[in-house]
GROMACS .gro file of C-alpha atoms in nm:
model
  250
    1MET     CA    1  16.117  12.090  27.079
    2ALA     CA    2  15.963  12.262  27.381
    3GLY     CA    3  15.965  12.596  27.198
    4ALA     CA    4  15.775  12.452  26.902
    5LYS     CA    5  15.516  12.299  27.132
    6LYS     CA    6  15.473  12.629  27.314
    7THR     CA    7  15.429  12.815  26.984
    8ARG     CA    8  15.165  12.566  26.874
    9VAL     CA    9  14.973  12.613  27.200
   10GLU     CA   10  14.984  12.990  27.150
   11PHE     CA   11  14.853  12.945  26.795
   12PHE     CA   12  14.554  12.737  26.906
   13MET     CA   13  14.471  12.985  27.182
   14ARG     CA   14  14.481  13.265  26.928
   15LYS     CA   15  14.259  13.068  26.689
   16LEU     CA   16  14.001  13.013  26.965
   17LYS     CA   17  13.997  13.388  27.032
   18TRP     CA   18  13.955  13.447  26.659
   19LEU     CA   19  13.661  13.205  26.634
   20ASP     CA   20  13.494  13.382  26.928
   21ALA     CA   21  13.535  13.715  26.751
   22VAL     CA   22  13.391  13.566  26.430
   23ALA     CA   23  13.089  13.428  26.616
   24ILE     CA   24  13.017  13.770  26.770
   25ALA     CA   25  13.058  13.954  26.439
   26ALA     CA   26  12.861  13.703  26.231
   27GLY     CA   27  12.559  13.688  26.461
   28LYS     CA   28  12.284  13.508  26.271
   29ASP     CA   29  12.492  13.483  25.951
   30HIS     CA   30  12.556  13.113  26.000
   31PHE     CA   31  12.694  13.061  25.650
   32THR     CA   32  12.975  13.313  25.698
   33ALA     CA   33  13.053  13.164  26.040
   34HIS     CA   34  13.072  12.820  25.879
   35VAL     CA   35  13.311  12.949  25.613
   36ALA     CA   36  13.532  13.098  25.885
   37MET     CA   37  13.533  12.766  26.071
   38ILE     CA   38  13.649  12.584  25.757
   39ILE     CA   39  13.927  12.838  25.703
   40GLY     CA   40  14.028  12.812  26.069
   41LYS     CA   41  14.037  12.433  26.047
   42HIS     CA   42  14.288  12.447  25.758
   43LEU     CA   43  14.517  12.706  25.917
   44ASN     CA   44  14.877  12.590  25.950
   45SER     CA   45  14.998  12.608  26.310
   46ASP     CA   46  15.353  12.687  26.196
   47THR     CA   47  15.284  12.959  25.938
   48GLY     CA   48  14.947  13.079  26.069
   49ASP     CA   49  14.784  13.088  25.724
   50THR     CA   50  14.614  12.858  25.475
   51PHE     CA   51  14.561  12.843  25.099
   52VAL     CA   52  14.247  12.628  25.096
   53GLY     CA   53  14.058  12.676  24.770
   54ARG     CA   54  13.717  12.839  24.739
   55GLU     CA   55  13.579  12.532  24.565
   56THR     CA   56  13.690  12.316  24.857
   57ILE     CA   57  13.524  12.553  25.105
   58ALA     CA   58  13.205  12.551  24.897
   59ASP     CA   59  13.199  12.170  24.896
   60LEU     CA   60  13.250  12.151  25.273
   61VAL     CA   61  12.980  12.407  25.357
   62VAL     CA   62  12.747  12.274  25.083
   63GLY     CA   63  12.716  12.613  24.915
   64HIS     CA   64  12.795  12.801  24.598
   65VAL     CA   65  13.141  12.940  24.525
   66ARG     CA   66  12.998  13.289  24.474
   67THR     CA   67  12.835  13.277  24.817
   68VAL     CA   68  13.165  13.168  24.970
   69GLU     CA   69  13.337  13.467  24.806
   70LEU     CA   70  13.078  13.702  24.957
   71SER     CA   71  13.136  13.551  25.303
   72ILE     CA   72  13.512  13.593  25.265
   73GLN     CA   73  13.454  13.957  25.170
   74LYS     CA   74  13.247  14.003  25.486
   75LEU     CA   75  13.528  13.861  25.699
   76GLU     CA   76  13.764  14.109  25.533
   77ASP     CA   77  13.526  14.397  25.604
   78TRP     CA   78  13.508  14.290  25.969
   79LYS     CA   79  13.889  14.302  25.985
   80LEU     CA   80  13.895  13.934  26.082
   81LEU     CA   81  14.062  13.794  25.772
   82GLN     CA   82  14.353  13.899  25.555
   83VAL     CA   83  14.337  13.770  25.198
   84ARG     CA   84  14.634  13.765  24.965
   85ARG     CA   85  14.471  13.710  24.629
   86ALA     CA   86  14.661  13.512  24.373
   87ARG     CA   87  14.687  13.616  24.008
   88GLY     CA   88  14.652  13.381  23.721
   89ARG     CA   89  14.458  13.065  23.651
   90GLY     CA   90  14.520  12.772  23.882
   91HIS     CA   91  14.644  12.983  24.175
   92VAL     CA   92  14.461  13.003  24.510
   93ASN     CA   93  14.429  13.275  24.770
   94THR     CA   94  14.611  13.272  25.102
   95TYR     CA   95  14.412  13.349  25.419
   96THR     CA   96  14.544  13.473  25.752
   97MET     CA   97  14.332  13.537  26.060
   98THR     CA   98  14.345  13.891  26.195
   99PHE     CA   99  14.183  14.084  26.478
  100PRO     CA  100  14.015  14.423  26.468
  101GLU     CA  101  14.209  14.710  26.622
  102LYS     CA  102  13.955  14.743  26.904
  103ALA     CA  103  13.967  14.373  26.984
  104VAL     CA  104  14.187  14.260  27.267
  105SER     CA  105  14.488  14.074  27.130
  106THR     CA  106  14.575  13.737  27.271
  107PRO     CA  107  14.857  13.773  27.527
  108ARG     CA  108  15.154  13.545  27.511
  109LEU     CA  109  15.180  13.270  27.766
  110GLU     CA  110  15.475  13.421  27.948
  111ASN     CA  111  15.285  13.749  27.997
  112GLU     CA  112  14.977  13.586  28.146
  113LYS     CA  113  14.963  13.592  28.522
  114ALA     CA  114  14.729  13.349  28.686
  115VAL     CA  115  14.564  13.463  29.007
  116HIS     CA  116  14.624  13.207  29.278
  117ALA     CA  117  14.391  13.177  29.574
  118PRO     CA  118  14.562  13.198  29.912
  119PRO     CA  119  14.596  12.866  30.090
  120PHE     CA  120  14.348  12.785  30.361
  121VAL     CA  121  14.485  12.831  30.711
  122ALA     CA  122  14.314  12.651  30.995
  123ASN     CA  123  14.405  12.924  31.242
  124GLU     CA  124  14.236  13.200  31.045
  125LYS     CA  125  14.015  13.429  31.248
  126THR     CA  126  13.652  13.331  31.223
  127VAL     CA  127  13.360  13.574  31.206
  128SER     CA  128  13.292  13.717  31.545
  129GLY     CA  129  12.952  13.661  31.696
  130ASP     CA  130  12.964  13.975  31.908
  131VAL     CA  131  12.678  14.218  31.857
  132LYS     CA  132  12.784  14.563  31.741
  133GLY     CA  133  12.602  14.883  31.813
  134GLY     CA  134  12.258  14.909  31.650
  135GLU     CA  135  12.247  14.542  31.552
  136THR     CA  136  11.994  14.284  31.663
  137PRO     CA  137  12.139  13.965  31.808
  138LEU     CA  138  12.079  13.656  31.597
  139LYS     CA  139  11.847  13.393  31.738
  140ARG     CA  140  12.019  13.058  31.754
  141ARG     CA  141  11.854  12.722  31.788
  142PRO     CA  142  11.923  12.582  32.136
  143PRO     CA  143  12.093  12.242  32.131
  144ASP     CA  144  11.826  12.087  32.357
  145ARG     CA  145  11.535  12.202  32.141
  146PRO     CA  146  11.316  11.909  32.031
  147ASN     CA  147  11.261  11.830  31.669
  148LEU     CA  148  11.008  12.019  31.465
  149LYS     CA  149  10.785  11.713  31.446
  150ASP     CA  150  10.747  11.702  31.823
  151SER     CA  151  10.731  12.072  31.898
  152ASN     CA  152  10.557  12.316  31.669
  153LEU     CA  153  10.461  12.109  31.366
  154GLU     CA  154  10.103  12.083  31.489
  155GLU     CA  155  10.098  12.455  31.566
  156ILE     CA  156  10.216  12.539  31.216
  157THR     CA  157   9.973  12.310  31.039
  158LEU     CA  158   9.676  12.414  31.249
  159GLY     CA  159   9.769  12.776  31.199
  160LYS     CA  160   9.737  12.729  30.825
  161MET     CA  161   9.391  12.579  30.877
  162GLY     CA  162   9.275  12.886  31.068
  163VAL     CA  163   9.284  12.762  31.430
  164SER     CA  164   9.279  13.058  31.668
  165ASP     CA  165   9.190  13.067  32.040
  166GLY     CA  166   9.031  12.723  32.030
  167ALA     CA  167   8.797  12.815  31.745
  168VAL     CA  168   8.842  12.593  31.445
  169ALA     CA  169   8.773  12.755  31.111
  170ALA     CA  170   8.548  12.589  30.860
  171PRO     CA  171   8.723  12.332  30.643
  172PRO     CA  172   8.810  12.445  30.294
  173ALA     CA  173   8.540  12.399  30.035
  174ARG     CA  174   8.575  12.090  29.819
  175LEU     CA  175   8.627  12.127  29.452
  176ARG     CA  176   8.321  12.068  29.242
  177SER     CA  177   8.346  11.739  29.062
  178VAL     CA  178   8.331  11.762  28.687
  179PRO     CA  179   8.120  11.491  28.522
  180ALA     CA  180   8.306  11.268  28.283
  181ALA     CA  181   8.261  11.345  27.918
  182GLN     CA  182   8.015  11.116  27.746
  183PRO     CA  183   8.142  10.924  27.444
  184LYS     CA  184   8.047  11.064  27.107
  185SER     CA  185   7.784  10.859  26.933
  186PHE     CA  186   7.761  10.794  26.563
  187ARG     CA  187   7.502  10.684  26.312
  188ASN     CA  188   7.385  10.320  26.312
  189ARG     CA  189   7.553  10.246  26.642
  190GLY     CA  190   7.272  10.005  26.731
  191GLU     CA  191   7.362   9.786  26.434
  192PHE     CA  192   7.721   9.759  26.560
  193GLU     CA  193   7.599   9.672  26.912
  194GLN     CA  194   7.385   9.397  26.761
  195ARG     CA  195   7.684   9.264  26.569
  196ILE     CA  196   7.907   9.269  26.881
  197ALA     CA  197   7.640   9.077  27.074
  198GLU     CA  198   7.633   8.816  26.798
  199LEU     CA  199   8.012   8.784  26.803
  200ILE     CA  200   8.009   8.737  27.180
  201THR     CA  201   7.741   8.469  27.149
  202GLU     CA  202   7.940   8.289  26.879
  203ALA     CA  203   8.241   8.295  27.112
  204GLY     CA  204   8.041   8.118  27.385
  205GLY     CA  205   7.911   8.410  27.589
  206ASP     CA  206   7.572   8.572  27.648
  207GLY     CA  207   7.593   8.859  27.405
  208TRP     CA  208   7.350   9.113  27.546
  209ASP     CA  209   7.418   9.019  27.907
  210VAL     CA  210   7.788   9.091  27.858
  211LEU     CA  211   7.717   9.425  27.695
  212MET     CA  212   7.475   9.523  27.973
  213GLU     CA  213   7.751   9.471  28.233
  214LEU     CA  214   7.990   9.705  28.048
  215ASP     CA  215   7.978  10.080  28.098
  216GLU     CA  216   7.873  10.317  27.823
  217ILE     CA  217   8.226  10.431  27.739
  218ARG     CA  218   8.348  10.073  27.688
  219VAL     CA  219   8.052   9.982  27.466
  220ALA     CA  220   8.099  10.296  27.256
  221ALA     CA  221   8.468  10.217  27.214
  222LEU     CA  222   8.392   9.860  27.104
  223CYS     CA  223   8.138   9.980  26.850
  224ARG     CA  224   8.379  10.234  26.710
  225ARG     CA  225   8.656   9.972  26.680
  226LEU     CA  226   8.414   9.740  26.498
  227LYS     CA  227   8.314  10.024  26.267
  228ASN     CA  228   8.680  10.101  26.189
  229GLY     CA  229   8.751   9.731  26.129
  230VAL     CA  230   9.011   9.695  26.407
  231LEU     CA  231   8.813   9.487  26.658
  232THR     CA  232   8.990   9.152  26.712
  233GLN     CA  233   8.878   8.807  26.823
  234ILE     CA  234   9.106   8.838  27.124
  235GLU     CA  235   8.901   9.129  27.256
  236ILE     CA  236   8.579   8.931  27.205
  237ALA     CA  237   8.731   8.635  27.391
  238GLU     CA  238   8.834   8.862  27.678
  239LEU     CA  239   8.474   8.980  27.709
  240CYS     CA  240   8.357   8.620  27.738
  241ALA     CA  241   8.623   8.515  27.990
  242PRO     CA  242   8.442   8.627  28.310
  243ARG     CA  243   8.126   8.440  28.206
  244ARG     CA  244   8.322   8.124  28.136
  245GLN     CA  245   8.488   8.142  28.477
  246GLN     CA  246   8.152   8.178  28.649
  247ARG     CA  247   8.019   7.874  28.466
  248GLY     CA  248   8.325   7.674  28.563
  249LEU     CA  249   8.275   7.762  28.930
  250ALA     CA  250   7.907   7.674  28.911
   0.00000   0.00000   0.00000
């Protein structure tokens, strides 16, 4: 029982090596790589071969049988597949995975030697801090040194600003502000503004007064929404809300 399990493990390790070799040989030929994966999936772990039909492979890779045959021929040319072709109608080929002569064969489990790291020993000799000839001693941080925030943080930050011998350099120039892009206007915008003012008045607000309090970008957006037919009564009511609150307070 243990021997059969060990043989099956060796088979799957060998199949993984074979799939790696197929991936390297196929490169960008994804169809041939897919055909090899289907063949590898149907390999018998006991016999090491498979007799899956070409029509079955074509159905699984969603391709034509002739294209599958060309991919199988490529795998043969790459020395990655051995095909025993059957004779006669109704017979199928038998496929066995192989490796090129230059490829490294998969070693058996008993021949593999794992490299074990030596155990850690607490009494191991640490790196000496003695200075050898021609070397510069390393500068160590004294244990009583204050934190960076209290010691040289100000020196570092002021040094970046150009402070030297009590003379403070000019502050960096501010970036020039870029004016905001004006909204694009369109034809007959005034008619849409008039209609929005009427809608605001019908909703209980002062139409033109509300529009005058809005900025140009907001007014242009409202006009464009009305032009596109997507302006809602909820938006009109929201415009009238501040006015209604002021009247309630008055």
